[in-house]
Amino acid sequence: MMIIKNVRILGGEPVDIRVADGVIAEIGPGLEGPETVDGGGAIALPGLVDLHTHLREPGREDAETVQTGTQSAARGGYTAVHAMANTSPVADTAGVVEQVWRLGREFAHCDVHPVGAVTVGLEGRQLAELGAMADSAARVRVFSDDGKCVDDAVLMRRALEYVKAFDGVVAQHAQEPRLTEGAQMNEGVVSGRLGLTGWPAVAEEAIIARDCLLAAHVGSRLHVCHVSTAGSVEIIRWAKSKGWNVTAEVTPHHLLLTDDLVEESPVGAYNPIYKVNPPLRTRADVEALRAALADGTIDVVATDHAPHPVEDKETEWSAAAMGMIGLETALSVVQEAMVETGLLDWAGIAQRMSVVPARIGRLSGQGQPLEAGAPANITLYDPSVRTEVDPSAYASKSRNTPYEGMTLPGRVVATFLRGRPTVLEGKLV
Ligand SMILES: [Zn+2]
């Protein structure tokens, strides 16, 4: 039994939380017990849930492992992550998803839910064993070829039909491949000035529109990964207005950063730290994404934590790998983009970073409101500090953060996974 003293649930009045057997037993003022943790007036949120994490194991343990990736997640306030399927081997069989699931049970500092590939080897030619992955010990409910788009409309239709049998969802990385051949950054005035091959918004929007229509046609669930353009927001808003079963995510970096950083930034021009898929877009896109997250058109924030070793990032722009780490900065970036701007309060953050992602992933023991009887998955967060981002302290094996040197608000004070602290005073337990 443990008492977490002096916390403000969703930013409310200070209370104490009594935890017993991994569950919230009681919430109220003046609780006492033999073992206490001082919350120091921090905000208490239900443990964060990420729908989109690249843990890189098996295959690229030089970039990240289940252990380091989930340590990074815990430091960011997460109690569950969905591990993307683009590993080596690809997570396209019951055997591989069970391997990742077992690594999670053994080494993880948060729950690990493997995402299953939609197609064999992410090659877009034949459907993977979706049913076998759903029935496996990993009980996969989210399927994605993330990193690649399921661009064949017939395969996408079949996948959407297939997952209905077990209430699964297809999470699409929306990128029309022919329109983005050789693409290096957002197509616009900056790419024109820099002479880099552009990545047009329509390449994302065309796939999202098609997939919304397909999901409606077969009556299935579609989730749109990392929405990055204002036009995508309009399409999703339209699909939702029809009552179709479409959800969407936005990354923290697409809520804060813009494509002109490729031209001019504190770390110089053409710095591949800003190279990411989908690319950073324009200020108008950022404003549309923020408004969409605030009004619920975009359902959740997902990190797309994408670790890469130094040699894959610190190279010339065209050769550099795409992606950014994000687990340890997500809450701070979202505070900066959404709370400091008055667009969301802490209850809104809890919905979009815990409750709804758990619902989309069909996780029963995560994303529950902090009340008696709920699993004690709790994140304590102090929003009042502002500090310079220093990746040297990160638990991730990789350092490819675009925020280094920036000053961001907030700090994760503690994370509890079913009552067990994974982070205390900002440090891994
Ligand atoms: Zn992706």
Short mmCIF file of C-alpha atoms and ligand atoms in Angstrom, two decimals:
data_model
loop_
_atom_site.label_atom_id
_atom_site.label_comp_id
_atom_site.label_asym_id
_atom_site.label_seq_id
_atom_site.Cartn_x
_atom_site.Cartn_y
_atom_site.Cartn_z
CA MET A 1 0.00 0.00 0.00
CA MET A 2 1.20 3.49 -0.78
CA ILE A 3 -0.11 7.04 -0.48
CA ILE A 4 0.69 9.55 -3.21
CA LYS A 5 0.34 12.87 -1.36
CA ASN A 6 -0.63 16.28 -2.68
CA VAL A 7 -1.46 15.88 -6.35
CA ARG A 8 -4.00 17.74 -8.49
CA ILE A 9 -6.00 15.31 -10.64
CA LEU A 10 -6.36 16.89 -14.11
CA GLY A 11 -5.24 20.16 -12.50
CA GLY A 12 -7.99 20.22 -9.84
CA GLU A 13 -7.80 20.71 -6.07
CA PRO A 14 -4.97 18.96 -4.17
CA VAL A 15 -5.78 15.42 -2.99
CA ASP A 16 -4.02 12.25 -1.90
CA ILE A 17 -4.28 8.90 -3.69
CA ARG A 18 -4.12 5.60 -1.86
CA VAL A 19 -2.84 2.73 -4.01
CA ALA A 20 -3.20 -0.92 -3.03
CA ASP A 21 -2.57 -4.05 -5.12
CA GLY A 22 -1.94 -1.98 -8.22
CA VAL A 23 -5.31 -0.28 -8.04
CA ILE A 24 -6.47 3.16 -6.86
CA ALA A 25 -8.15 2.29 -3.56
CA GLU A 26 -9.15 5.75 -2.34
CA ILE A 27 -8.88 9.42 -3.27
CA GLY A 28 -9.30 12.19 -0.75
CA PRO A 29 -7.64 14.76 1.49
CA GLY A 30 -5.51 13.84 4.47
CA LEU A 31 -4.81 10.17 3.67
CA GLU A 32 -2.03 8.64 5.76
CA GLY A 33 -0.04 5.45 5.52
CA PRO A 34 3.36 3.88 6.21
CA GLU A 35 4.69 4.50 2.69
CA THR A 36 4.18 7.88 1.05
CA VAL A 37 5.36 9.65 -2.09
CA ASP A 38 5.18 13.46 -2.09
CA GLY A 39 3.53 14.67 -5.28
CA GLY A 40 4.48 18.27 -4.51
CA GLY A 41 1.29 19.65 -6.04
CA ALA A 42 1.98 18.07 -9.43
CA ILE A 43 -0.81 17.46 -11.92
CA ALA A 44 -1.94 13.81 -11.97
CA LEU A 45 -2.93 12.37 -15.33
CA PRO A 46 -3.91 8.82 -16.24
CA GLY A 47 -0.74 7.11 -17.51
CA LEU A 48 -0.09 8.17 -21.09
CA VAL A 49 -0.68 5.72 -23.94
CA ASP A 50 1.19 5.97 -27.24
CA LEU A 51 -0.35 4.50 -30.37
CA HIS A 52 2.81 4.95 -32.42
CA THR A 53 6.27 4.02 -31.10
CA HIS A 54 9.23 2.51 -32.92
CA LEU A 55 11.09 0.32 -30.43
CA ARG A 56 13.41 -1.04 -33.18
CA GLU A 57 13.77 -4.49 -31.57
CA PRO A 58 14.26 -7.00 -33.14
CA GLY A 59 16.84 -5.94 -35.67
CA ARG A 60 18.06 -2.43 -34.88
CA GLU A 61 19.10 -2.74 -31.26
CA ASP A 62 21.81 -0.17 -31.99
CA ALA A 63 19.04 2.46 -32.28
CA GLU A 64 16.68 1.30 -29.51
CA THR A 65 15.57 -1.79 -27.61
CA VAL A 66 12.36 -2.72 -25.88
CA GLN A 67 14.14 -1.92 -22.63
CA THR A 68 15.56 1.50 -23.55
CA GLY A 69 12.50 2.52 -25.54
CA THR A 70 10.16 1.77 -22.68
CA GLN A 71 12.51 3.49 -20.22
CA SER A 72 12.23 6.50 -22.49
CA ALA A 73 8.45 6.08 -22.50
CA ALA A 74 8.28 5.90 -18.70
CA ARG A 75 10.37 9.08 -18.41
CA GLY A 76 7.89 10.72 -20.74
CA GLY A 77 4.97 9.70 -18.51
CA TYR A 78 3.79 6.74 -20.62
CA THR A 79 2.47 3.51 -19.14
CA ALA A 80 1.74 1.80 -22.47
CA VAL A 81 3.11 1.97 -26.00
CA HIS A 82 2.18 0.35 -29.28
CA ALA A 83 5.34 -0.99 -30.93
CA MET A 84 5.34 -0.49 -34.71
CA ALA A 85 5.84 -3.48 -36.98
CA ASN A 86 8.70 -2.26 -39.21
CA THR A 87 11.34 -4.22 -37.35
CA SER A 88 13.72 -6.82 -38.76
CA PRO A 89 12.22 -9.34 -39.08
CA VAL A 90 8.96 -7.51 -39.71
CA ALA A 91 6.23 -8.18 -37.13
CA ASP A 92 3.99 -9.90 -39.67
CA THR A 93 3.45 -13.28 -37.97
CA ALA A 94 2.15 -14.50 -34.64
CA GLY A 95 5.71 -15.61 -33.85
CA VAL A 96 7.27 -12.15 -34.17
CA VAL A 97 4.50 -10.25 -32.38
CA GLU A 98 4.71 -12.77 -29.54
CA GLN A 99 8.48 -12.26 -29.41
CA VAL A 100 8.02 -8.49 -28.99
CA TRP A 101 5.22 -9.04 -26.48
CA ARG A 102 7.44 -11.38 -24.44
CA LEU A 103 10.33 -8.87 -24.49
CA GLY A 104 7.83 -6.35 -23.17
CA ARG A 105 6.75 -8.63 -20.34
CA GLU A 106 10.37 -9.31 -19.42
CA PHE A 107 12.18 -5.99 -19.83
CA ALA A 108 9.67 -3.22 -20.23
CA HIS A 109 9.09 -0.20 -18.04
CA CYS A 110 5.62 0.17 -19.52
CA ASP A 111 3.15 -2.13 -21.24
CA VAL A 112 4.15 -3.06 -24.80
CA HIS A 113 1.44 -3.80 -27.36
CA PRO A 114 2.85 -5.00 -30.66
CA VAL A 115 1.34 -3.61 -33.85
CA GLY A 116 0.99 -6.24 -36.57
CA ALA A 117 2.01 -5.60 -40.17
CA VAL A 118 -0.83 -5.39 -42.69
CA THR A 119 1.12 -7.03 -45.50
CA VAL A 120 3.85 -9.67 -45.56
CA GLY A 121 7.24 -7.99 -45.12
CA LEU A 122 5.55 -4.55 -45.46
CA GLU A 123 5.84 -5.22 -49.18
CA GLY A 124 2.25 -4.40 -50.06
CA ARG A 125 1.69 -7.59 -52.04
CA GLN A 126 -0.21 -10.00 -49.81
CA LEU A 127 -2.00 -9.74 -46.49
CA ALA A 128 -0.07 -10.85 -43.41
CA GLU A 129 -1.55 -13.34 -40.90
CA LEU A 130 -3.85 -10.77 -39.32
CA GLY A 131 -6.10 -13.34 -37.65
CA ALA A 132 -3.21 -15.35 -36.23
CA MET A 133 -1.67 -12.19 -34.76
CA ALA A 134 -5.03 -11.20 -33.26
CA ASP A 135 -5.41 -14.66 -31.69
CA SER A 136 -1.80 -14.80 -30.45
CA ALA A 137 -0.68 -14.11 -26.89
CA ALA A 138 0.01 -10.52 -28.02
CA ARG A 139 -3.71 -10.08 -28.90
CA VAL A 140 -2.93 -7.59 -31.66
CA ARG A 141 -5.69 -5.10 -32.45
CA VAL A 142 -3.77 -2.42 -34.34
CA PHE A 143 -2.35 -3.26 -37.76
CA SER A 144 -0.05 -1.02 -39.76
CA ASP A 145 2.62 -1.08 -42.45
CA ASP A 146 3.84 2.20 -40.96
CA GLY A 147 6.90 3.55 -42.70
CA LYS A 148 5.15 2.42 -45.84
CA CYS A 149 1.68 3.08 -47.15
CA VAL A 150 -0.73 0.29 -48.04
CA ASP A 151 -1.23 1.94 -51.42
CA ASP A 152 -3.00 -0.97 -53.18
CA ALA A 153 -6.70 -0.18 -52.78
CA VAL A 154 -7.76 -3.82 -53.00
CA LEU A 155 -5.34 -4.91 -50.26
CA MET A 156 -6.45 -1.99 -48.09
CA ARG A 157 -10.07 -2.98 -48.60
CA ARG A 158 -9.34 -6.59 -47.68
CA ALA A 159 -7.42 -5.57 -44.56
CA LEU A 160 -10.28 -3.34 -43.42
CA GLU A 161 -12.74 -6.20 -43.99
CA TYR A 162 -10.55 -8.75 -42.24
CA VAL A 163 -9.97 -6.82 -38.99
CA LYS A 164 -13.71 -6.42 -38.39
CA ALA A 165 -13.83 -10.05 -37.18
CA PHE A 166 -11.83 -9.17 -34.05
CA ASP A 167 -12.61 -5.44 -33.69
CA GLY A 168 -9.19 -4.49 -35.04
CA VAL A 169 -8.17 -1.25 -36.71
CA VAL A 170 -5.95 -0.52 -39.69
CA ALA A 171 -3.57 2.37 -38.98
CA GLN A 172 -2.53 3.85 -42.29
CA HIS A 173 0.69 5.71 -43.07
CA ALA A 174 -0.88 7.88 -45.77
CA GLN A 175 1.72 8.50 -48.45
CA GLU A 176 0.97 8.03 -52.14
CA PRO A 177 4.26 6.49 -53.27
CA ARG A 178 4.40 7.79 -56.85
CA LEU A 179 3.74 11.38 -55.75
CA THR A 180 6.56 11.19 -53.20
CA GLU A 181 9.31 9.45 -55.13
CA GLY A 182 12.59 10.96 -53.97
CA ALA A 183 10.74 13.50 -51.82
CA GLN A 184 12.92 15.23 -49.24
CA MET A 185 10.73 17.81 -47.51
CA ASN A 186 7.36 19.55 -47.69
CA GLU A 187 6.60 20.81 -51.21
CA GLY A 188 6.30 24.58 -50.98
CA VAL A 189 8.19 27.84 -51.17
CA VAL A 190 11.00 26.58 -48.91
CA SER A 191 11.63 23.40 -50.91
CA GLY A 192 11.62 25.54 -54.05
CA ARG A 193 14.25 27.89 -52.64
CA LEU A 194 16.41 25.05 -51.36
CA GLY A 195 16.11 22.93 -54.49
CA LEU A 196 14.97 19.85 -52.55
CA THR A 197 12.39 17.50 -54.08
CA GLY A 198 9.01 18.37 -52.63
CA TRP A 199 6.53 16.15 -50.81
CA PRO A 200 3.13 17.48 -51.77
CA ALA A 201 0.26 17.64 -49.30
CA VAL A 202 -1.94 15.92 -51.87
CA ALA A 203 0.15 12.73 -51.53
CA GLU A 204 -1.16 12.41 -47.97
CA GLU A 205 -4.63 13.77 -48.57
CA ALA A 206 -5.44 11.54 -51.57
CA ILE A 207 -4.75 8.37 -49.57
CA ILE A 208 -6.72 9.59 -46.54
CA ALA A 209 -9.72 10.42 -48.72
CA ARG A 210 -9.59 7.03 -50.43
CA ASP A 211 -9.22 5.17 -47.14
CA CYS A 212 -12.11 7.03 -45.49
CA LEU A 213 -14.30 5.99 -48.43
CA LEU A 214 -13.07 2.38 -48.20
CA ALA A 215 -13.66 2.22 -44.44
CA ALA A 216 -17.18 3.53 -44.94
CA HIS A 217 -17.80 1.12 -47.81
CA VAL A 218 -16.89 -1.98 -45.77
CA GLY A 219 -18.05 -0.62 -42.40
CA SER A 220 -14.70 -0.96 -40.70
CA ARG A 221 -12.38 1.04 -38.44
CA LEU A 222 -9.66 3.24 -39.95
CA HIS A 223 -7.00 5.10 -37.99
CA VAL A 224 -4.93 7.73 -39.80
CA CYS A 225 -1.34 8.00 -38.58
CA HIS A 226 0.51 11.33 -38.16
CA VAL A 227 -1.80 13.73 -39.96
CA SER A 228 0.32 16.65 -41.17
CA THR A 229 -1.69 18.93 -43.48
CA ALA A 230 -4.64 21.29 -43.24
CA GLY A 231 -6.26 19.49 -46.17
CA SER A 232 -6.07 16.13 -44.34
CA VAL A 233 -7.90 17.74 -41.43
CA GLU A 234 -10.72 18.85 -43.76
CA ILE A 235 -11.10 15.32 -45.17
CA ILE A 236 -11.21 13.71 -41.72
CA ARG A 237 -13.70 16.32 -40.53
CA TRP A 238 -15.91 15.43 -43.51
CA ALA A 239 -15.59 11.66 -42.86
CA LYS A 240 -16.54 12.13 -39.21
CA SER A 241 -19.52 14.28 -40.18
CA LYS A 242 -20.78 11.27 -42.12
CA GLY A 243 -20.56 9.14 -38.98
CA TRP A 244 -17.79 6.96 -40.38
CA ASN A 245 -15.52 5.09 -38.02
CA VAL A 246 -12.36 7.11 -38.63
CA THR A 247 -9.85 8.25 -36.01
CA ALA A 248 -6.65 10.23 -36.45
CA GLU A 249 -3.45 11.15 -34.66
CA VAL A 250 -1.01 14.06 -34.79
CA THR A 251 2.58 14.04 -33.56
CA PRO A 252 3.97 16.60 -31.11
CA HIS A 253 6.49 17.78 -33.72
CA HIS A 254 3.80 18.51 -36.29
CA LEU A 255 2.07 20.64 -33.64
CA LEU A 256 5.15 22.81 -33.08
CA LEU A 257 7.73 22.76 -35.89
CA THR A 258 7.57 24.07 -39.47
CA ASP A 259 9.38 23.44 -42.73
CA ASP A 260 11.29 26.73 -42.71
CA LEU A 261 13.57 25.17 -40.04
CA VAL A 262 15.14 23.24 -42.91
CA GLU A 263 16.30 26.58 -44.34
CA GLU A 264 17.10 28.48 -41.18
CA SER A 265 17.41 27.14 -37.63
CA PRO A 266 19.55 27.35 -34.50
CA VAL A 267 21.48 24.35 -35.83
CA GLY A 268 21.96 25.72 -39.34
CA ALA A 269 20.45 25.00 -42.73
CA TYR A 270 19.84 21.54 -44.19
CA ASN A 271 20.18 19.93 -40.76
CA PRO A 272 18.73 16.40 -41.06
CA ILE A 273 17.51 16.57 -37.46
CA TYR A 274 14.40 18.12 -39.09
CA LYS A 275 14.02 15.35 -41.69
CA VAL A 276 10.94 13.33 -40.88
CA ASN A 277 8.13 11.39 -42.54
CA PRO A 278 5.65 12.95 -43.06
CA PRO A 279 7.66 16.16 -43.39
CA LEU A 280 7.32 19.28 -41.29
CA ARG A 281 4.76 21.49 -43.01
CA THR A 282 3.85 25.20 -42.92
CA ARG A 283 2.64 27.50 -40.14
CA ALA A 284 -0.89 27.33 -41.61
CA ASP A 285 -0.80 23.53 -41.37
CA VAL A 286 0.39 23.71 -37.74
CA GLU A 287 -2.48 26.07 -36.89
CA ALA A 288 -5.01 23.73 -38.58
CA LEU A 289 -3.62 20.68 -36.73
CA ARG A 290 -3.83 22.46 -33.37
CA ALA A 291 -7.42 23.52 -34.02
CA ALA A 292 -8.32 19.99 -35.13
CA LEU A 293 -6.80 18.43 -32.02
CA ALA A 294 -8.68 20.94 -29.88
CA ASP A 295 -12.08 20.34 -31.52
CA GLY A 296 -11.70 16.54 -31.66
CA THR A 297 -11.34 16.17 -35.43
CA ILE A 298 -7.93 14.73 -34.62
CA ASP A 299 -8.50 12.30 -31.75
CA VAL A 300 -5.08 11.75 -30.23
CA VAL A 301 -1.45 12.73 -29.96
CA ALA A 302 0.95 9.93 -30.92
CA THR A 303 4.71 10.36 -30.75
CA ASP A 304 6.01 8.48 -33.82
CA HIS A 305 9.15 8.09 -31.65
CA ALA A 306 11.67 7.09 -34.33
CA PRO A 307 15.16 6.50 -32.96
CA HIS A 308 18.14 6.48 -35.31
CA PRO A 309 21.84 6.10 -34.51
CA VAL A 310 24.10 9.10 -35.08
CA GLU A 311 25.61 7.74 -38.29
CA ASP A 312 22.17 7.51 -39.92
CA LYS A 313 21.19 11.08 -38.97
CA GLU A 314 24.40 13.14 -38.95
CA THR A 315 25.03 12.92 -42.65
CA GLU A 316 24.05 14.99 -45.67
CA TRP A 317 20.35 15.79 -45.94
CA SER A 318 19.52 13.53 -48.88
CA ALA A 319 21.17 10.46 -47.30
CA ALA A 320 19.89 10.95 -43.75
CA ALA A 321 17.24 8.71 -42.21
CA MET A 322 13.79 10.16 -41.59
CA GLY A 323 12.47 10.42 -38.06
CA MET A 324 12.77 11.98 -34.61
CA ILE A 325 12.66 10.63 -31.08
CA GLY A 326 9.76 12.01 -29.09
CA LEU A 327 8.69 10.04 -26.03
CA GLU A 328 10.60 12.11 -23.46
CA THR A 329 9.46 15.48 -24.81
CA ALA A 330 5.89 14.72 -25.90
CA LEU A 331 4.05 16.14 -22.91
CA SER A 332 6.21 19.29 -22.83
CA VAL A 333 5.73 19.93 -26.54
CA VAL A 334 1.99 19.38 -26.28
CA GLN A 335 1.86 21.73 -23.27
CA GLU A 336 3.66 24.38 -25.31
CA ALA A 337 1.46 23.92 -28.39
CA MET A 338 -1.93 23.31 -26.79
CA VAL A 339 -2.04 24.35 -23.12
CA GLU A 340 0.07 27.52 -23.18
CA THR A 341 -2.03 28.66 -26.15
CA GLY A 342 -5.27 28.08 -24.25
CA LEU A 343 -6.52 25.46 -26.73
CA LEU A 344 -6.73 22.56 -24.24
CA ASP A 345 -6.85 22.08 -20.49
CA TRP A 346 -5.40 19.11 -18.63
CA ALA A 347 -8.61 17.11 -18.89
CA GLY A 348 -8.36 17.57 -22.65
CA ILE A 349 -4.74 16.44 -22.63
CA ALA A 350 -5.68 13.31 -20.62
CA GLN A 351 -8.34 12.44 -23.19
CA ARG A 352 -6.01 12.84 -26.16
CA MET A 353 -2.87 11.26 -24.70
CA SER A 354 -4.34 8.46 -22.56
CA VAL A 355 -8.08 7.76 -22.61
CA VAL A 356 -8.74 7.84 -26.36
CA PRO A 357 -5.52 6.16 -27.54
CA ALA A 358 -6.27 3.28 -25.13
CA ARG A 359 -9.78 3.06 -26.57
CA ILE A 360 -8.54 3.01 -30.18
CA GLY A 361 -6.03 0.28 -29.28
CA ARG A 362 -8.74 -1.62 -27.33
CA LEU A 363 -6.59 -1.70 -24.18
CA SER A 364 -8.72 -2.58 -21.18
CA GLY A 365 -6.26 -1.79 -18.37
CA GLN A 366 -5.05 1.60 -19.61
CA GLY A 367 -6.47 5.06 -20.17
CA GLN A 368 -8.98 4.93 -17.35
CA PRO A 369 -9.96 8.04 -15.38
CA LEU A 370 -8.19 8.39 -12.04
CA GLU A 371 -10.86 7.20 -9.62
CA ALA A 372 -11.28 4.47 -7.03
CA GLY A 373 -11.18 1.04 -8.62
CA ALA A 374 -9.11 2.07 -11.65
CA PRO A 375 -5.67 0.58 -12.29
CA ALA A 376 -3.03 2.81 -10.69
CA ASN A 377 -1.48 3.97 -13.95
CA ILE A 378 -0.59 7.53 -13.03
CA THR A 379 1.62 10.27 -14.46
CA LEU A 380 2.67 13.17 -12.23
CA TYR A 381 3.61 16.28 -14.16
CA ASP A 382 4.87 19.69 -13.05
CA PRO A 383 3.89 22.23 -15.73
CA SER A 384 5.37 25.23 -13.90
CA VAL A 385 9.06 24.83 -14.80
CA ARG A 386 10.78 25.75 -18.06
CA THR A 387 14.04 24.04 -18.91
CA GLU A 388 16.44 23.70 -21.80
CA VAL A 389 16.13 20.36 -23.58
CA ASP A 390 19.22 18.27 -22.86
CA PRO A 391 19.12 14.91 -24.64
CA SER A 392 22.27 13.68 -22.90
CA ALA A 393 20.05 12.71 -19.98
CA TYR A 394 17.58 10.71 -22.11
CA ALA A 395 16.95 7.02 -21.57
CA SER A 396 16.57 6.46 -25.32
CA LYS A 397 19.59 4.96 -27.05
CA SER A 398 19.27 7.60 -29.75
CA ARG A 399 19.70 11.38 -29.63
CA ASN A 400 17.85 12.55 -32.74
CA THR A 401 15.65 15.14 -31.04
CA PRO A 402 14.81 18.36 -32.87
CA TYR A 403 14.32 20.19 -29.56
CA GLU A 404 17.92 20.18 -28.29
CA GLY A 405 18.74 23.61 -26.92
CA MET A 406 15.11 24.75 -27.03
CA THR A 407 13.41 25.80 -23.81
CA LEU A 408 10.22 23.83 -23.17
CA PRO A 409 7.76 23.86 -20.29
CA GLY A 410 7.02 21.09 -17.84
CA ARG A 411 8.62 18.02 -16.39
CA VAL A 412 7.43 14.47 -15.69
CA VAL A 413 7.93 14.03 -11.96
CA ALA A 414 6.80 10.42 -11.57
CA THR A 415 5.15 7.57 -13.43
CA PHE A 416 3.34 4.65 -11.84
CA LEU A 417 2.53 1.42 -13.67
CA ARG A 418 -0.19 -0.47 -11.77
CA GLY A 419 1.01 1.18 -8.59
CA ARG A 420 4.69 0.45 -9.12
CA PRO A 421 6.83 3.55 -9.70
CA THR A 422 8.81 3.42 -12.96
CA VAL A 423 9.98 7.03 -12.55
CA LEU A 424 10.38 9.02 -9.32
CA GLU A 425 11.70 12.59 -9.07
CA GLY A 426 12.22 12.52 -12.81
CA LYS A 427 14.54 9.52 -12.66
CA LEU A 428 14.06 5.90 -13.66
CA VAL A 429 13.39 3.57 -10.76
ZN ZN B 1 4.62 6.61 -40.48
#
